[in-house]
Short mmCIF file of C-alpha atoms in Angstrom, two decimals:
data_model
loop_
_atom_site.label_atom_id
_atom_site.label_comp_id
_atom_site.label_asym_id
_atom_site.label_seq_id
_atom_site.Cartn_x
_atom_site.Cartn_y
_atom_site.Cartn_z
CA MET O 1 41.57 172.52 65.26
CA LYS O 2 41.82 169.73 62.74
CA PHE O 3 44.86 171.45 61.25
CA SER O 4 46.47 171.57 64.70
CA ARG O 5 46.01 167.83 65.16
CA ILE O 6 47.58 167.14 61.75
CA ALA O 7 50.46 169.46 62.51
CA ALA O 8 51.03 167.83 65.90
CA THR O 9 50.91 164.35 64.35
CA SER O 10 53.34 165.39 61.64
CA ALA O 11 55.69 166.89 64.17
CA ALA O 12 55.60 163.75 66.29
CA PHE O 13 56.24 161.57 63.24
CA PHE O 14 59.11 163.79 62.14
CA SER O 15 60.62 163.73 65.63
CA SER O 16 60.33 159.93 65.78
CA ALA O 17 61.92 159.59 62.34
CA VAL O 18 64.81 161.79 63.34
CA LEU O 19 65.37 159.73 66.51
CA ALA O 20 65.12 156.48 64.57
CA ASN O 21 67.94 157.64 62.27
CA ASP O 22 70.04 159.16 65.03
CA PRO O 23 73.52 157.65 64.62
CA LEU O 24 75.10 155.86 67.55
CA THR O 25 78.25 157.44 68.99
CA ALA O 26 80.28 156.70 72.08
CA GLU O 27 79.51 160.17 73.37
CA LYS O 28 75.76 159.61 73.14
CA LEU O 29 75.95 156.28 74.94
CA VAL O 30 77.99 157.85 77.73
CA ALA O 31 75.59 160.76 78.07
CA ASP O 32 72.61 158.40 78.42
CA ILE O 33 74.04 156.67 81.50
CA ASN O 34 72.86 158.15 84.79
CA GLN O 35 72.69 157.13 88.41
CA VAL O 36 68.90 157.36 88.73
CA GLU O 37 68.29 154.66 86.12
CA LEU O 38 71.03 152.42 87.47
CA GLU O 39 69.49 152.78 90.94
CA ARG O 40 66.11 151.70 89.58
CA VAL O 41 67.55 148.49 88.16
CA LEU O 42 69.40 147.63 91.36
CA TRP O 43 66.34 148.47 93.44
CA ALA O 44 64.32 146.03 91.33
CA LEU O 45 66.93 143.27 91.72
CA ASN O 46 67.11 143.95 95.44
CA LYS O 47 63.32 143.63 95.70
CA ILE O 48 63.38 140.39 93.73
CA ALA O 49 65.81 138.97 96.28
CA LYS O 50 63.73 140.25 99.22
CA ASP O 51 60.61 138.66 97.77
CA ASN O 52 62.38 135.31 97.27
CA GLY O 53 64.12 134.46 100.49
CA GLY O 54 66.99 136.91 100.17
CA THR O 55 68.64 135.30 97.15
CA ARG O 56 68.79 135.28 93.35
CA ALA O 57 70.89 132.11 93.10
CA PHE O 58 70.44 129.86 90.10
CA GLY O 59 67.86 127.13 90.65
CA THR O 60 65.76 129.38 92.92
CA PRO O 61 62.60 131.41 92.26
CA GLY O 62 64.73 134.53 92.75
CA TYR O 63 66.85 133.66 89.73
CA LYS O 64 63.79 132.91 87.60
CA ALA O 65 62.36 136.32 88.58
CA SER O 66 65.67 137.93 87.63
CA VAL O 67 65.49 136.29 84.20
CA ASP O 68 61.93 137.53 83.77
CA PHE O 69 63.03 141.04 84.75
CA VAL O 70 65.72 141.10 82.05
CA LEU O 71 63.35 139.60 79.48
CA GLU O 72 60.69 142.20 80.20
CA ARG O 73 63.11 144.88 79.11
CA ALA O 74 64.86 143.06 76.30
CA GLN O 75 61.80 141.47 74.70
CA GLU O 76 58.89 143.73 75.59
CA ARG O 77 60.42 147.19 75.84
CA PHE O 78 63.22 146.77 73.32
CA GLY O 79 61.74 144.07 71.10
CA ARG O 80 61.65 146.24 67.97
CA GLU O 81 65.39 146.78 68.13
CA MET O 82 66.65 143.60 69.83
CA ASP O 83 66.46 139.87 69.15
CA THR O 84 66.37 138.01 72.45
CA TYR O 85 66.35 134.37 73.47
CA VAL O 86 67.04 132.21 76.50
CA GLN O 87 69.57 129.39 76.44
CA PRO O 88 68.42 126.64 78.82
CA PHE O 89 70.63 124.03 80.43
CA THR O 90 70.61 121.80 83.50
CA PHE O 91 73.13 121.85 86.30
CA VAL O 92 73.57 120.58 89.84
CA TYR O 93 71.83 122.86 92.33
CA ASP O 94 73.22 122.81 95.84
CA GLU O 95 71.66 124.00 99.08
CA THR O 96 72.67 123.50 102.70
CA ARG O 97 69.39 123.51 104.62
CA GLU O 98 71.02 123.22 108.01
CA ILE O 99 74.54 123.03 109.35
CA LYS O 100 75.44 122.66 112.99
CA VAL O 101 78.62 122.11 114.98
CA THR O 102 78.34 121.07 118.62
CA GLY O 103 81.54 121.58 120.58
CA PRO O 104 83.21 119.40 123.24
CA ASP O 105 81.17 120.99 126.05
CA GLY O 106 77.84 120.65 124.23
CA GLU O 107 77.98 124.25 123.04
CA ASP O 108 76.58 125.44 119.69
CA VAL O 109 79.41 126.85 117.56
CA TYR O 110 79.06 129.47 114.84
CA VAL O 111 79.59 127.64 111.56
CA VAL O 112 79.45 128.32 107.82
CA SER O 113 78.82 125.77 105.08
CA PRO O 114 80.59 125.90 101.71
CA GLN O 115 78.75 125.26 98.47
CA TYR O 116 78.42 121.59 97.49
CA ASN O 117 78.97 120.41 101.04
CA PRO O 118 78.04 116.72 101.26
CA ALA O 119 75.37 115.70 103.72
CA THR O 120 75.96 113.84 106.96
CA PRO O 121 73.59 111.08 108.12
CA LEU O 122 70.42 112.49 109.69
CA PRO O 123 69.15 113.18 112.21
CA GLY O 124 72.25 112.76 114.33
CA GLY O 125 75.07 113.96 112.07
CA ILE O 126 78.55 112.58 112.74
CA THR O 127 80.30 112.50 116.08
CA GLY O 128 84.02 111.93 116.42
CA ALA O 129 87.12 112.70 118.39
CA LEU O 130 88.81 115.95 117.36
CA LEU O 131 92.23 115.51 115.75
CA ASN O 132 94.47 118.57 115.39
CA THR O 133 96.74 118.90 112.34
CA PRO O 134 99.93 120.94 111.73
CA VAL O 135 99.73 124.53 110.46
CA ASN O 136 101.77 125.78 107.51
CA ASP O 137 100.81 129.23 106.29
CA THR O 138 103.37 129.16 103.48
CA THR O 139 102.37 126.07 101.52
CA GLY O 140 98.94 125.93 103.10
CA SER O 141 97.89 123.75 106.01
CA MET O 142 97.33 120.16 104.91
CA CYS O 143 97.39 121.16 101.24
CA LEU O 144 100.04 118.62 100.23
CA GLU O 145 99.84 114.84 100.41
CA GLU O 146 103.12 114.59 102.32
CA GLN O 147 101.70 116.79 105.08
CA TRP O 148 99.34 113.92 105.89
CA ASP O 149 102.09 111.33 106.24
CA GLY O 150 101.87 109.52 109.57
CA ILE O 151 98.41 110.88 110.39
CA ASP O 152 95.66 108.40 111.25
CA ALA O 153 92.34 110.22 111.02
CA THR O 154 90.15 107.11 111.07
CA ASP O 155 86.65 107.91 112.41
CA LYS O 156 87.76 111.36 113.57
CA LEU O 157 86.75 114.96 112.95
CA VAL O 158 89.92 116.66 111.74
CA LEU O 159 90.80 120.25 112.69
CA VAL O 160 92.41 121.95 109.68
CA LYS O 161 93.34 125.59 109.12
CA ARG O 162 91.84 127.25 106.06
CA GLY O 163 93.91 128.93 103.38
CA VAL O 164 96.17 128.75 100.29
CA CYS O 165 94.77 125.69 98.52
CA ALA O 166 91.22 124.72 97.64
CA VAL O 167 89.13 123.49 100.56
CA SER O 168 88.20 120.45 98.48
CA ASP O 169 91.87 119.41 98.32
CA LYS O 170 92.07 119.32 102.12
CA LEU O 171 88.85 117.30 102.29
CA LYS O 172 90.08 114.71 99.79
CA PHE O 173 93.27 114.15 101.76
CA ALA O 174 91.29 113.87 105.01
CA LYS O 175 88.93 111.37 103.46
CA ALA O 176 91.87 109.28 102.25
CA LYS O 177 93.08 109.14 105.85
CA GLY O 178 89.74 107.83 107.09
CA ALA O 179 88.27 111.02 108.59
CA LEU O 180 84.52 111.26 109.14
CA GLY O 181 84.56 114.99 108.47
CA VAL O 182 86.61 118.16 108.73
CA ILE O 183 86.25 121.13 111.05
CA LEU O 184 87.92 123.87 109.03
CA TYR O 185 88.86 126.98 110.96
CA ASN O 186 89.17 130.41 109.40
CA GLN O 187 92.50 132.20 108.96
CA THR O 188 91.36 135.42 110.66
CA PRO O 189 89.43 136.07 113.91
CA GLY O 190 85.71 136.78 114.06
CA ASN O 191 82.56 135.54 112.41
CA GLU O 192 83.14 137.27 109.07
CA ILE O 193 83.71 134.05 107.17
CA SER O 194 83.44 134.03 103.38
CA VAL O 195 81.70 131.09 101.72
CA PRO O 196 83.88 128.97 99.42
CA THR O 197 82.64 126.44 96.89
CA LEU O 198 83.75 122.84 96.89
CA GLY O 199 82.71 122.45 93.25
CA ALA O 200 80.04 120.20 91.81
CA GLU O 201 82.79 118.16 90.17
CA ASN O 202 83.83 116.95 93.63
CA ILE O 203 80.47 115.39 94.52
CA GLY O 204 81.17 111.91 95.84
CA THR O 205 84.89 112.51 96.41
CA ILE O 206 84.87 114.60 99.61
CA ILE O 207 83.60 114.46 103.20
CA PRO O 208 81.39 116.93 105.12
CA VAL O 209 82.93 120.10 106.49
CA GLY O 210 81.97 123.00 108.72
CA ILE O 211 83.94 126.27 108.80
CA ILE O 212 84.27 127.78 112.28
CA PRO O 213 85.92 130.93 113.72
CA LEU O 214 89.67 130.94 114.36
CA GLU O 215 89.41 131.70 118.08
CA VAL O 216 87.05 128.78 118.72
CA ALA O 217 89.48 126.37 117.10
CA GLN O 218 92.40 127.87 118.98
CA SER O 219 90.70 127.21 122.33
CA TRP O 220 90.16 123.57 121.34
CA ILE O 221 93.74 123.23 120.09
CA THR O 222 95.05 124.54 123.43
CA ARG O 223 93.12 121.85 125.25
CA LEU O 224 94.18 119.12 122.82
CA THR O 225 97.81 120.18 123.15
CA ALA O 226 97.47 119.93 126.93
CA GLY O 227 96.45 116.30 126.53
CA GLU O 228 92.64 116.46 126.72
CA SER O 229 90.50 114.22 124.54
CA LEU O 230 87.74 116.23 122.88
CA THR O 231 84.71 115.11 120.91
CA ALA O 232 82.50 117.20 118.60
CA ASN O 233 79.50 116.71 116.34
CA LEU O 234 78.97 117.93 112.77
CA LEU O 235 75.53 117.92 111.17
CA VAL O 236 74.97 118.88 107.53
CA ASP O 237 71.50 118.70 105.97
CA ALA O 238 72.15 119.37 102.28
CA ILE O 239 70.80 118.61 98.83
CA ALA O 240 72.41 118.49 95.41
CA GLU O 241 70.06 117.89 92.51
CA ASP O 242 69.64 118.78 88.84
CA ARG O 243 67.76 122.01 88.10
CA GLU O 244 67.12 123.82 84.85
CA THR O 245 68.44 127.34 84.45
CA TRP O 246 68.90 129.88 81.67
CA ASN O 247 71.33 132.28 80.04
CA VAL O 248 69.70 135.33 78.46
CA ILE O 249 71.13 136.55 75.14
CA SER O 250 69.99 139.72 73.40
CA GLU O 251 71.48 141.31 70.29
CA THR O 252 70.76 144.25 68.04
CA LYS O 253 68.86 143.65 64.84
CA GLU O 254 71.19 146.14 63.25
CA GLY O 255 74.81 145.42 62.48
CA ASP O 256 76.89 142.87 60.61
CA PRO O 257 76.26 139.40 62.11
CA ASN O 258 79.80 138.46 61.13
CA LYS O 259 81.24 141.23 63.30
CA VAL O 260 79.82 141.01 66.82
CA ILE O 261 80.82 143.04 69.88
CA MET O 262 79.70 141.21 73.00
CA LEU O 263 79.18 142.27 76.62
CA GLY O 264 78.50 139.88 79.49
CA ALA O 265 77.65 139.85 83.20
CA HIS O 266 76.36 137.10 85.45
CA LEU O 267 72.76 137.32 86.56
CA ASP O 268 72.86 134.98 89.56
CA SER O 269 73.82 135.63 93.17
CA VAL O 270 75.07 133.25 95.82
CA LEU O 271 72.46 131.56 98.01
CA ASP O 272 73.47 133.63 101.01
CA GLY O 273 72.70 137.05 99.57
CA PRO O 274 70.94 139.20 96.97
CA GLY O 275 74.10 139.81 94.93
CA ILE O 276 73.54 143.50 94.22
CA ASN O 277 77.19 144.34 93.66
CA ASP O 278 78.01 140.74 92.69
CA ASP O 279 76.78 140.92 90.02
CA GLY O 280 73.67 143.08 89.97
CA SER O 281 76.06 145.90 89.09
CA GLY O 282 77.15 144.22 85.86
CA THR O 283 73.57 143.22 85.09
CA ALA O 284 72.33 146.79 85.53
CA ALA O 285 75.18 148.25 83.50
CA LEU O 286 74.32 146.00 80.55
CA LEU O 287 70.61 146.79 80.76
CA GLU O 288 71.20 150.54 80.80
CA ILE O 289 73.73 150.39 77.96
CA MET O 290 71.30 148.27 75.94
CA GLY O 291 68.54 150.81 76.66
CA SER O 292 70.79 153.46 75.18
CA VAL O 293 71.94 151.42 72.17
CA LYS O 294 68.38 150.67 71.08
CA LYS O 295 67.74 154.40 70.54
CA TYR O 296 70.31 154.74 67.80
CA LYS O 297 71.13 153.52 64.31
CA GLY O 298 74.07 153.67 61.98
CA PHE O 299 76.53 151.25 63.60
CA PRO O 300 78.16 148.63 61.38
CA HIS O 301 78.82 145.94 64.01
CA LYS O 302 76.19 143.84 65.74
CA ILE O 303 76.07 144.27 69.53
CA ARG O 304 75.27 141.27 71.73
CA PHE O 305 74.46 141.31 75.46
CA ALA O 306 74.61 138.20 77.66
CA TRP O 307 73.40 137.56 81.20
CA TRP O 308 75.01 134.37 82.45
CA ALA O 309 73.44 131.79 84.75
CA ALA O 310 75.20 129.80 87.49
CA GLU O 311 78.43 131.81 87.53
CA GLU O 312 78.57 131.33 91.27
CA ALA O 313 78.40 127.56 90.76
CA GLY O 314 81.57 127.63 88.65
CA LEU O 315 81.11 129.88 85.57
CA VAL O 316 78.68 127.30 84.26
CA GLY O 317 76.44 129.46 82.06
CA SER O 318 79.25 131.16 80.17
CA TYR O 319 81.06 127.84 79.75
CA HIS O 320 77.85 126.32 78.41
CA TYR O 321 77.64 129.12 75.86
CA THR O 322 81.27 128.98 74.74
CA GLN O 323 81.51 125.20 74.75
CA ASN O 324 78.52 124.99 72.41
CA LEU O 325 79.76 127.76 70.11
CA PRO O 326 80.90 126.41 66.72
CA SER O 327 84.26 127.69 65.55
CA ALA O 328 82.64 129.69 62.75
CA GLU O 329 80.40 131.44 65.29
CA ALA O 330 83.33 132.11 67.61
CA ASP O 331 85.07 133.79 64.67
CA LYS O 332 82.18 136.24 64.44
CA ILE O 333 82.66 137.49 68.01
CA LYS O 334 85.29 140.13 67.50
CA PHE O 335 85.48 141.25 71.13
CA TYR O 336 84.07 140.29 74.54
CA PHE O 337 83.75 142.63 77.55
CA ASN O 338 83.17 141.06 80.99
CA TYR O 339 81.66 143.18 83.78
CA ASP O 340 81.65 141.48 87.18
CA MET O 341 81.38 143.47 90.45
CA ILE O 342 81.86 146.99 89.10
CA ALA O 343 80.38 148.91 92.08
CA SER O 344 82.31 147.74 95.15
CA PRO O 345 81.94 150.13 98.13
CA ASN O 346 85.69 150.84 98.28
CA PRO O 347 86.56 150.22 94.66
CA LYS O 348 89.79 149.46 93.00
CA TYR O 349 89.57 149.91 89.25
CA GLU O 350 91.07 146.69 87.97
CA ILE O 351 91.29 145.84 84.29
CA SER O 352 92.07 142.21 83.46
CA SER O 353 93.45 141.08 80.14
CA TYR O 354 95.61 138.55 78.31
CA GLU O 355 97.96 138.62 75.36
CA ASN O 356 95.14 138.77 72.81
CA THR O 357 93.14 141.59 74.41
CA GLY O 358 94.45 144.24 72.05
CA ILE O 359 92.90 147.69 72.40
CA GLY O 360 90.45 146.62 75.12
CA VAL O 361 92.58 147.73 78.05
CA SER O 362 93.17 151.23 76.73
CA LEU O 363 89.49 151.69 75.87
CA LEU O 364 88.53 151.27 79.53
CA GLU O 365 91.71 152.69 81.02
CA ASP O 366 91.61 156.00 79.16
CA TYR O 367 88.09 156.79 80.30
CA ILE O 368 88.67 155.81 83.93
CA THR O 369 92.00 157.61 84.30
CA ALA O 370 90.53 160.72 82.66
CA ALA O 371 88.14 160.80 85.62
CA GLY O 372 91.10 160.95 87.99
CA LYS O 373 91.06 157.32 89.08
CA THR O 374 94.05 155.00 89.31
CA VAL O 375 93.80 151.81 87.31
CA ASN O 376 95.17 148.46 88.48
CA TYR O 377 96.05 145.71 86.04
CA ALA O 378 95.74 141.95 86.27
CA GLU O 379 96.06 138.90 84.07
CA PHE O 380 93.04 136.68 83.68
CA ASP O 381 92.95 133.96 86.33
CA GLY O 382 89.82 132.04 85.37
CA ARG O 383 87.62 133.44 88.16
CA SER O 384 84.89 135.02 86.05
CA ASP O 385 82.90 134.55 82.86
CA TYR O 386 85.67 135.72 80.55
CA ALA O 387 87.36 132.31 80.96
CA GLY O 388 85.47 130.49 78.21
CA PHE O 389 86.07 133.34 75.74
CA VAL O 390 89.78 133.36 76.50
CA GLU O 391 89.80 129.61 75.96
CA LEU O 392 88.46 130.26 72.45
CA GLY O 393 91.09 132.94 71.80
CA ILE O 394 88.50 135.72 71.47
CA PRO O 395 89.88 139.19 72.30
CA THR O 396 88.59 139.84 75.81
CA VAL O 397 88.87 142.35 78.65
CA GLY O 398 87.35 142.46 82.13
CA LEU O 399 86.54 145.24 84.60
CA PHE O 400 86.33 144.54 88.33
CA THR O 401 86.33 146.62 91.55
CA GLY O 402 87.35 144.05 94.15
CA ASP O 403 85.87 141.35 96.39
CA GLY O 404 86.26 140.95 100.13
CA ALA O 405 87.87 143.46 102.49
CA PRO O 406 88.80 146.24 101.98
CA TRP O 407 86.96 146.58 98.66
CA ASP O 408 83.70 144.75 99.41
CA PRO O 409 83.34 143.36 102.95
CA CYS O 410 79.85 142.14 102.02
CA TYR O 411 81.16 139.88 99.25
CA HIS O 412 78.98 136.74 99.08
CA LYS O 413 76.99 137.82 102.13
CA ALA O 414 73.44 138.89 102.92
CA CYS O 415 74.61 142.50 103.22
CA ASP O 416 75.44 142.66 99.50
CA ASP O 417 72.25 144.66 99.03
CA ILE O 418 71.25 148.06 97.66
CA ASN O 419 73.30 149.76 100.38
CA ASN O 420 76.48 148.00 99.26
CA ILE O 421 77.16 150.19 96.22
CA ASN O 422 79.65 152.93 95.46
CA TRP O 423 77.49 155.01 93.15
CA GLU O 424 80.26 157.26 91.86
CA GLY O 425 82.37 154.27 90.85
CA PHE O 426 79.37 152.43 89.44
CA VAL O 427 78.33 155.30 87.18
CA LEU O 428 81.93 155.86 86.08
CA ASN O 429 82.46 152.20 85.21
CA THR O 430 79.16 151.97 83.33
CA LYS O 431 80.07 155.07 81.34
CA ALA O 432 83.50 153.58 80.64
CA ALA O 433 81.80 150.41 79.39
CA ALA O 434 79.42 152.44 77.21
CA ASN O 435 82.30 154.45 75.78
CA ALA O 436 84.31 151.33 74.95
CA LEU O 437 81.31 149.73 73.24
CA GLY O 438 80.62 152.90 71.27
CA ARG O 439 84.15 152.85 69.89
CA LEU O 440 84.12 149.20 68.84
CA ALA O 441 80.60 149.42 67.45
CA HIS O 442 82.10 151.51 64.65
CA SER O 443 85.71 150.41 64.33
CA LEU O 444 87.75 147.27 64.98
CA GLU O 445 91.01 149.12 64.75
CA GLY O 446 93.35 147.71 67.38
CA VAL O 447 91.33 144.51 67.80
CA PRO O 448 93.42 141.42 67.02
CA PRO O 449 92.00 138.39 65.23
CA ARG O 450 90.85 135.41 67.25
CA LEU O 451 93.83 133.46 68.56
CA LYS O 452 93.53 129.87 67.38
CA THR O 453 96.85 128.71 68.77
CA THR O 454 97.61 128.25 72.45
CA PRO O 455 98.32 131.65 74.05
CA ASN O 456 101.40 132.08 76.20
CA LEU O 457 99.32 133.09 79.21
CA ARG O 458 100.10 132.63 82.85
CA GLY O 459 97.16 130.75 84.34
CA ARG O 460 96.24 129.30 80.95
CA ASP O 461 96.53 125.72 82.21
CA LYS O 462 94.05 126.55 84.96
CA MET O 463 91.53 127.87 82.44
CA ASN O 464 92.03 124.86 80.18
CA TYR O 465 91.36 122.66 83.19
CA GLN O 466 88.19 124.57 84.03
CA PHE O 467 86.97 124.33 80.47
CA ARG O 468 87.50 120.57 80.40
CA ARG O 469 85.96 120.37 83.87
CA TRP O 470 82.77 122.00 82.65
CA ALA O 471 82.51 119.56 79.77
CA ALA O 472 82.80 116.67 82.22
CA LEU O 473 80.25 118.23 84.56
CA ALA O 474 77.79 118.70 81.73
CA GLN O 475 77.91 114.94 81.13
CA GLU O 476 77.79 113.99 84.78
CA ALA O 477 75.19 116.43 86.09
CA GLY O 478 72.31 114.21 85.08
CA SER O 479 73.60 111.30 87.11
CA HIS O 480 73.74 113.09 90.48
CA SER O 481 70.86 113.58 92.85
CA LEU O 482 72.02 113.69 96.45
CA CYS O 483 69.81 114.47 99.39
CA SER O 484 70.34 113.90 103.07
CA HIS O 485 66.67 113.09 103.61
CA GLY O 486 65.59 109.49 103.37
CA LYS O 487 68.21 106.77 103.70
CA LYS O 488 71.40 107.57 105.52
CA LYS O 489 74.52 107.86 103.40
CA SER O 490 78.05 106.88 104.29
CA THR O 491 80.46 109.82 104.21
CA VAL O 492 83.65 107.78 104.36
#
């Protein structure tokens, strides 16, 4: 009996030793990815949102619980193989507690509030005569300064059609013309209205806005055109205040610290939903790939995983990381993969790149097309967490399956929950990500050096602007604390 125990112990030790020396390959990483484990991660994130008011947005308890969930795996389960830390920073948290539009006949109107919507005076909001403005679906309605020539919006609520340019641009022009607020109407019929952001950088420069359905606005415009005078009321109870948040960074103990392969996904959701596709899918993919990587040895390049905070507030967490990265440390990151919304219900398989991406496109493309899927291609446009890495000239690629209809009708909505996932596409994309990592973990063939001169990239100016914008926001965030409770604030 004693001999049996010794034999069993020896066998277990031998088995553990073999596993500990098992070399990492792309094929092994791919084989480790399965739907059951991905489902478990998304179920946990979905439960976190349910337990915290339906959201995992930065600055909320739901985001803190999401951070703790990632840390439990990275630090406690994988602590022997991974070095993990949090990167704290402070940013402006925004929340609209109440928004209400009362129409000309005293009726309550369905309305949506954008992020960083300034507050109206409370408790009464702002009341003003409705002023219609011209529509131009080509250049965008009221997107250009000359479109406001001859318009006197003093003390009025201005009706403006949504589309083409940033909502904040329309609000700035309206404010310059003396408007109290803007009633923005959607481009398409119905109450399926996506939530835009006005940007924390615009705090103090814009006026309150409510976004209403197209058909409601059209009925008002008909009456205004017929010569009626109509009055409406807009009430916005909102806060904008500094809150601490955290990026989570975890990297393998093994591998050359001067040759780092990095993967990133944002951990936060919007306030209006649990963010299970956007971007629980990327979060889960990274966790499952990390759980596979930690089983193996024998890879020459260090592997780093990042879960970004406050992406939905303007890519803030990834900008914080890249802005504070010394040039020598940026040189060590040989490649960055960005995974944002990789499980849309009706997926397109879109790979984004720029001139210094190198082999990254083919690494993802070959795996996805081998599965019989068609790949779409796009240039980086600054809409996700790759932007700061592109700014630094780091070879970068992104994978994305589409937002809004027809790809993800629940984009930025409460229905972006566990039922909003295309499991076949999700598993395929996670396997593609694992395969790409497995290749670069061993070889940098086809990976260009970091680009330290300005790339000839369409949209580059936009990303440069965003990078500078973040730096300005980082300085200004501490000076803003806006709340509609207490003294009334002028919105003009």
